[in-house]
Short mmCIF file of C-alpha atoms in Angstrom, two decimals:
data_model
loop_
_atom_site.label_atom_id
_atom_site.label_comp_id
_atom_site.label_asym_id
_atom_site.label_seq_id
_atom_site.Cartn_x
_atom_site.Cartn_y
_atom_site.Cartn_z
CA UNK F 374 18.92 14.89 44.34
CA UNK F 375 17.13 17.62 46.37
CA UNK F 376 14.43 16.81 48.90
CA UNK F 377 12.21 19.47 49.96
CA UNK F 378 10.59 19.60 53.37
CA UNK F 379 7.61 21.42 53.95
CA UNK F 380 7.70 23.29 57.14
CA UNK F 381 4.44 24.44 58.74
CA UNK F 382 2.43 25.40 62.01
CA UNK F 383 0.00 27.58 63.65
CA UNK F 384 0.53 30.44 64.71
CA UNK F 385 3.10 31.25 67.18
CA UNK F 386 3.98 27.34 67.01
CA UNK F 387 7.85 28.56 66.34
CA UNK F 388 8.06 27.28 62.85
CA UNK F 389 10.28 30.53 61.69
CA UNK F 390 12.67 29.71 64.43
CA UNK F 391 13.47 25.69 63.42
CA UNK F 392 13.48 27.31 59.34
CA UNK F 393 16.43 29.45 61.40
CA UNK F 394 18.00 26.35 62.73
CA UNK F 395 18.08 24.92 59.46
CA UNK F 396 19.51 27.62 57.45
CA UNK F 397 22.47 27.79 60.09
CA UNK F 398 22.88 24.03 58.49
CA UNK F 399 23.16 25.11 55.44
CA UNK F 400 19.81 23.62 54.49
CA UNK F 401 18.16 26.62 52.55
CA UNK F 402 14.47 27.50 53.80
CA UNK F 403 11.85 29.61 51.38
CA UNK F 404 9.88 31.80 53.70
CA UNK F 405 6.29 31.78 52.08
CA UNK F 406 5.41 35.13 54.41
CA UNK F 407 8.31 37.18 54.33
CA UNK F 408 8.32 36.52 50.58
CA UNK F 409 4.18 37.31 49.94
CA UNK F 410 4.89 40.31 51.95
CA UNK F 411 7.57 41.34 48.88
CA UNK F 412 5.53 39.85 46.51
CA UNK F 413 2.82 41.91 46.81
CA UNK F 414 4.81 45.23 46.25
CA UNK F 415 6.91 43.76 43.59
CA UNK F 416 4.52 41.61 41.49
CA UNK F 417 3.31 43.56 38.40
CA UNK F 418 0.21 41.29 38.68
CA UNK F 419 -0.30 41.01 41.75
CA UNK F 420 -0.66 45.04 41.83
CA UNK F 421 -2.67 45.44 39.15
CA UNK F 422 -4.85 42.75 40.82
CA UNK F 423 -5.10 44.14 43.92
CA UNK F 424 -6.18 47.54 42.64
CA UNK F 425 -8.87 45.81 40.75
CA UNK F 426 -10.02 44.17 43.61
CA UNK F 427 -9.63 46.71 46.32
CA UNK F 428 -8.63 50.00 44.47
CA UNK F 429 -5.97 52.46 43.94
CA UNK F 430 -6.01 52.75 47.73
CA UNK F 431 -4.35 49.65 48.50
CA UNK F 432 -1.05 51.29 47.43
CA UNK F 433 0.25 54.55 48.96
CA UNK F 434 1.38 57.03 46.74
CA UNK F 435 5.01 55.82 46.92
CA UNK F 436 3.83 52.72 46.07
CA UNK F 437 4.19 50.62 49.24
CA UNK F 438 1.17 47.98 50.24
CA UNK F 439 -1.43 49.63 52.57
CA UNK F 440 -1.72 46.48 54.74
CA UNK F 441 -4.46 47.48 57.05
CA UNK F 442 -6.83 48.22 53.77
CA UNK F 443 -6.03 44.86 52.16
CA UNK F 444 -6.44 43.16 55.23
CA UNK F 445 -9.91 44.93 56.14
CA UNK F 446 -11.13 44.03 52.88
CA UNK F 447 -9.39 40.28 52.88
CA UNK F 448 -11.53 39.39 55.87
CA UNK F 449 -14.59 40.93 55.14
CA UNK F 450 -15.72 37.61 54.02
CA UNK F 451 -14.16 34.29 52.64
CA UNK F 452 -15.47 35.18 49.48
CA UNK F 453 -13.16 38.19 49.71
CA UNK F 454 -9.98 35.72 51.62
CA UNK F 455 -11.32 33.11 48.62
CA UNK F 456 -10.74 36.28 45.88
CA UNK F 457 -7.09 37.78 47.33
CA UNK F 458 -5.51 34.45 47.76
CA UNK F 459 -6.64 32.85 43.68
CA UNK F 460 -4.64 35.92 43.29
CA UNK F 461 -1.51 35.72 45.54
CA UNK F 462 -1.01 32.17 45.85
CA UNK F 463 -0.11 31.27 42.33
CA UNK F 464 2.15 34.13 42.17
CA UNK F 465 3.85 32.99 45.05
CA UNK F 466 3.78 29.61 44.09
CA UNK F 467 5.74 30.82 40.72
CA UNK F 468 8.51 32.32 42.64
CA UNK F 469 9.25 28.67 45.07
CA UNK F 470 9.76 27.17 41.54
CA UNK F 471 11.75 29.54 40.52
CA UNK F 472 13.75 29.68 43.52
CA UNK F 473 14.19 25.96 43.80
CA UNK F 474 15.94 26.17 40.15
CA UNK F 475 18.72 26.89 42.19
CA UNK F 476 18.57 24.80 44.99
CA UNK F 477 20.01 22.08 43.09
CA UNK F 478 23.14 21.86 44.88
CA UNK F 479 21.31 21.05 48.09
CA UNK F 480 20.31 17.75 49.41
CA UNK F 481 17.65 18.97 51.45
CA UNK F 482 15.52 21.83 51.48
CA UNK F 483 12.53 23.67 53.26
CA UNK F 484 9.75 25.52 52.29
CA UNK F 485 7.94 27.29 55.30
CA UNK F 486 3.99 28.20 55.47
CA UNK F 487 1.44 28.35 58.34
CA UNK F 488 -0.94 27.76 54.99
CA UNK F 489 0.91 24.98 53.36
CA UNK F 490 -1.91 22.84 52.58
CA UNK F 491 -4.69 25.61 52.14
CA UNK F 492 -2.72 27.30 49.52
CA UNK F 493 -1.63 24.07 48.04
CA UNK F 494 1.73 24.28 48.32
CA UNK F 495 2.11 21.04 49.62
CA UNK F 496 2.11 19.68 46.40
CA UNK F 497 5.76 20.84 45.85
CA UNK F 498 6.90 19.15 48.67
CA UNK F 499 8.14 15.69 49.56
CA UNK F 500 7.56 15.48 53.28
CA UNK F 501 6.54 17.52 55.67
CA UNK F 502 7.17 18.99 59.34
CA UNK F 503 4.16 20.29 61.67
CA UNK F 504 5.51 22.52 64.58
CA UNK F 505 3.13 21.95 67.21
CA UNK F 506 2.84 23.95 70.62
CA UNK F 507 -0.03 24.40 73.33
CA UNK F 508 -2.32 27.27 72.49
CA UNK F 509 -1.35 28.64 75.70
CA UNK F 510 2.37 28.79 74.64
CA UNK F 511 1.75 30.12 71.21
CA UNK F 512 -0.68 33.01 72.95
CA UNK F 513 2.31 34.51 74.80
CA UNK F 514 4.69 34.44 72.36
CA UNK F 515 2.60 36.16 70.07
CA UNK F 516 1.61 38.76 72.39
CA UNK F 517 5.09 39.37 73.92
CA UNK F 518 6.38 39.25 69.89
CA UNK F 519 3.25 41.77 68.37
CA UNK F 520 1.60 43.18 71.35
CA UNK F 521 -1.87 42.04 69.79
CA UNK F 522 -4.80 42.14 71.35
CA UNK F 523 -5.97 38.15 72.88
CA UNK F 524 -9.21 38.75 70.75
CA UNK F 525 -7.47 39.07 67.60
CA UNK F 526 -5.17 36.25 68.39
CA UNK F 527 -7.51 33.44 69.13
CA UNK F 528 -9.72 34.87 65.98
CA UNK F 529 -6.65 34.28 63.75
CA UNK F 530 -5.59 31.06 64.95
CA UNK F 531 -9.40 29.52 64.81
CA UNK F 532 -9.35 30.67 61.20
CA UNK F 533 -6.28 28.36 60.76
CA UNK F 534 -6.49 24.42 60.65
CA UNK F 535 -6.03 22.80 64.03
CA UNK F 536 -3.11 20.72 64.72
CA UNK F 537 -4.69 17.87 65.58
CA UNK F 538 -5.65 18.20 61.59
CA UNK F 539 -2.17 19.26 60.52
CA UNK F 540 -0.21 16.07 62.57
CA UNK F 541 -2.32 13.50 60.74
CA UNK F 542 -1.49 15.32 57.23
CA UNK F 543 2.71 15.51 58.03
CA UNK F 544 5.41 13.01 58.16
CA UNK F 545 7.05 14.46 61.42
CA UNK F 546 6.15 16.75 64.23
CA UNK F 547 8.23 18.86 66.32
CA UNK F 548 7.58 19.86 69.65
CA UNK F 549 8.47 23.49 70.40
CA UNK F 550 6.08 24.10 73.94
CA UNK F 551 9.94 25.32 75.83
CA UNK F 552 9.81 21.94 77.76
CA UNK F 553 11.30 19.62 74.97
CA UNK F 554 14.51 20.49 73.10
CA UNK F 555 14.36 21.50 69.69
CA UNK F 556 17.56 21.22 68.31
CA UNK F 557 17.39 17.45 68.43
CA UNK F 558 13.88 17.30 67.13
CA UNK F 559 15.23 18.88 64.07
CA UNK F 560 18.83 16.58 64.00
CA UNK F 561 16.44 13.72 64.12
CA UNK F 562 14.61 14.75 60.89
CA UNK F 563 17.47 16.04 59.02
CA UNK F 564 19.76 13.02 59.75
CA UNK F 565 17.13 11.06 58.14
CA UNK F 566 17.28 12.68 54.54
CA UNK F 567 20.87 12.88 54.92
CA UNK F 568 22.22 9.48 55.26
CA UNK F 569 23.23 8.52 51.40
CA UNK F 570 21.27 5.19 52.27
CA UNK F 571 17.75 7.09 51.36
CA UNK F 572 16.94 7.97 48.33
CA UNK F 573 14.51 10.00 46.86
CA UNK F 574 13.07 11.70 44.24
CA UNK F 575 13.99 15.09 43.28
CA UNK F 576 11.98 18.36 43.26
CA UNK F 577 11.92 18.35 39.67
CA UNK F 578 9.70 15.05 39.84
CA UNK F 579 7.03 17.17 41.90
CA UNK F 580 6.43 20.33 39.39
#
């Protein structure tokens, strides 16, 4: 039976990096991001969706995703963010399913989004993790990682829900603020699912 761990977190929280620690245990994580970001070049409908929403503009002549022009238009307004997401979201949600098809061999899973529950995709999931840091923490990685301006930084992670919100809707939380160690954190969890005394149900028993 496959379990499938929902990993999420605000911005900067460190989320990619314990979805790192896992696939180094052979415990196979679905990056929501990395694979919108591929989506959204790939997807025959998402393109054609996009260009009716935006116009021919959002793709380059090559065909590659003008970011800053969907993202100027994306938040606009929330009926905009509202619009763009009906549109990516299910699309993305088609390709987890498809991709846990072949996750069968694995006891344990993860699927990783810093919009797990606004997107929905918590649904598909059994349990799940919140990464939680201080905002002070997450503000220097992300500036040290993207070079961003503070004003931008704050406005994205006020547009995101709070942790305080995301620790009473998860199972477990994981402290990545540099002070506690991680890698235990994450044993912790994953010993849990592991031990052949728990059992659970499978993914299939989610879709």
């Amino acid at each position: 039976m496959t379990v499938i761990l929902g990993i999420t977190g605000g911005i900067g929280s460190g989320k990619s990096i314990v979805s790192h620690v896992l696939s180094t245990m052979d415990i196979p994580v679905y990056d929501c991001d990395s694979r919108a970001k591929a989506l959204n070049e790939t997807d025959e409908v998402i393109r054609k969706g996009l260009i009716k929403i935006v116009g021919n503009e959002v793709y380059s002549l090559n065909g590659k995703l003008n970011r800053e022009k969907l993202a100027e238009y994306l938040f606009a307004s929330k009926e905009h963010t509202t619009q763009i997401d009906s549109l990516i979201h299910p699309r993305v949600k088609a390709d987890i399913m498809q991709w846990l098809l072949n996750q069968n061999g694995h006891q344990l899973v993860g699927i990783e989004s810093a919009i797990l529950f606004e997107s929905g995709i918590n649904k598909l999931v059994n349990d799940i993790i919140n990464v939680s840091a201080p905002e002070s923490v997450r503000l220097q990685r992300i500036i040290k990682r993207d070079y961003t301006d503070i004003k931008k930084i704050k406005a994205r992670m006020h547009a995101q829900m709070n942790d305080e919100e995301r620790i009473k809707l998860c199972k477990f939380t994981i402290t990545n603020d540099n002070e506690h160690a991680l890698i235990p954190q994450i044993l912790k969890i994953t010993d849990f699912y592991l031990q052949e005394k728990n059992s659970f149900i499978t993914f299939a028993d989610n879709l």
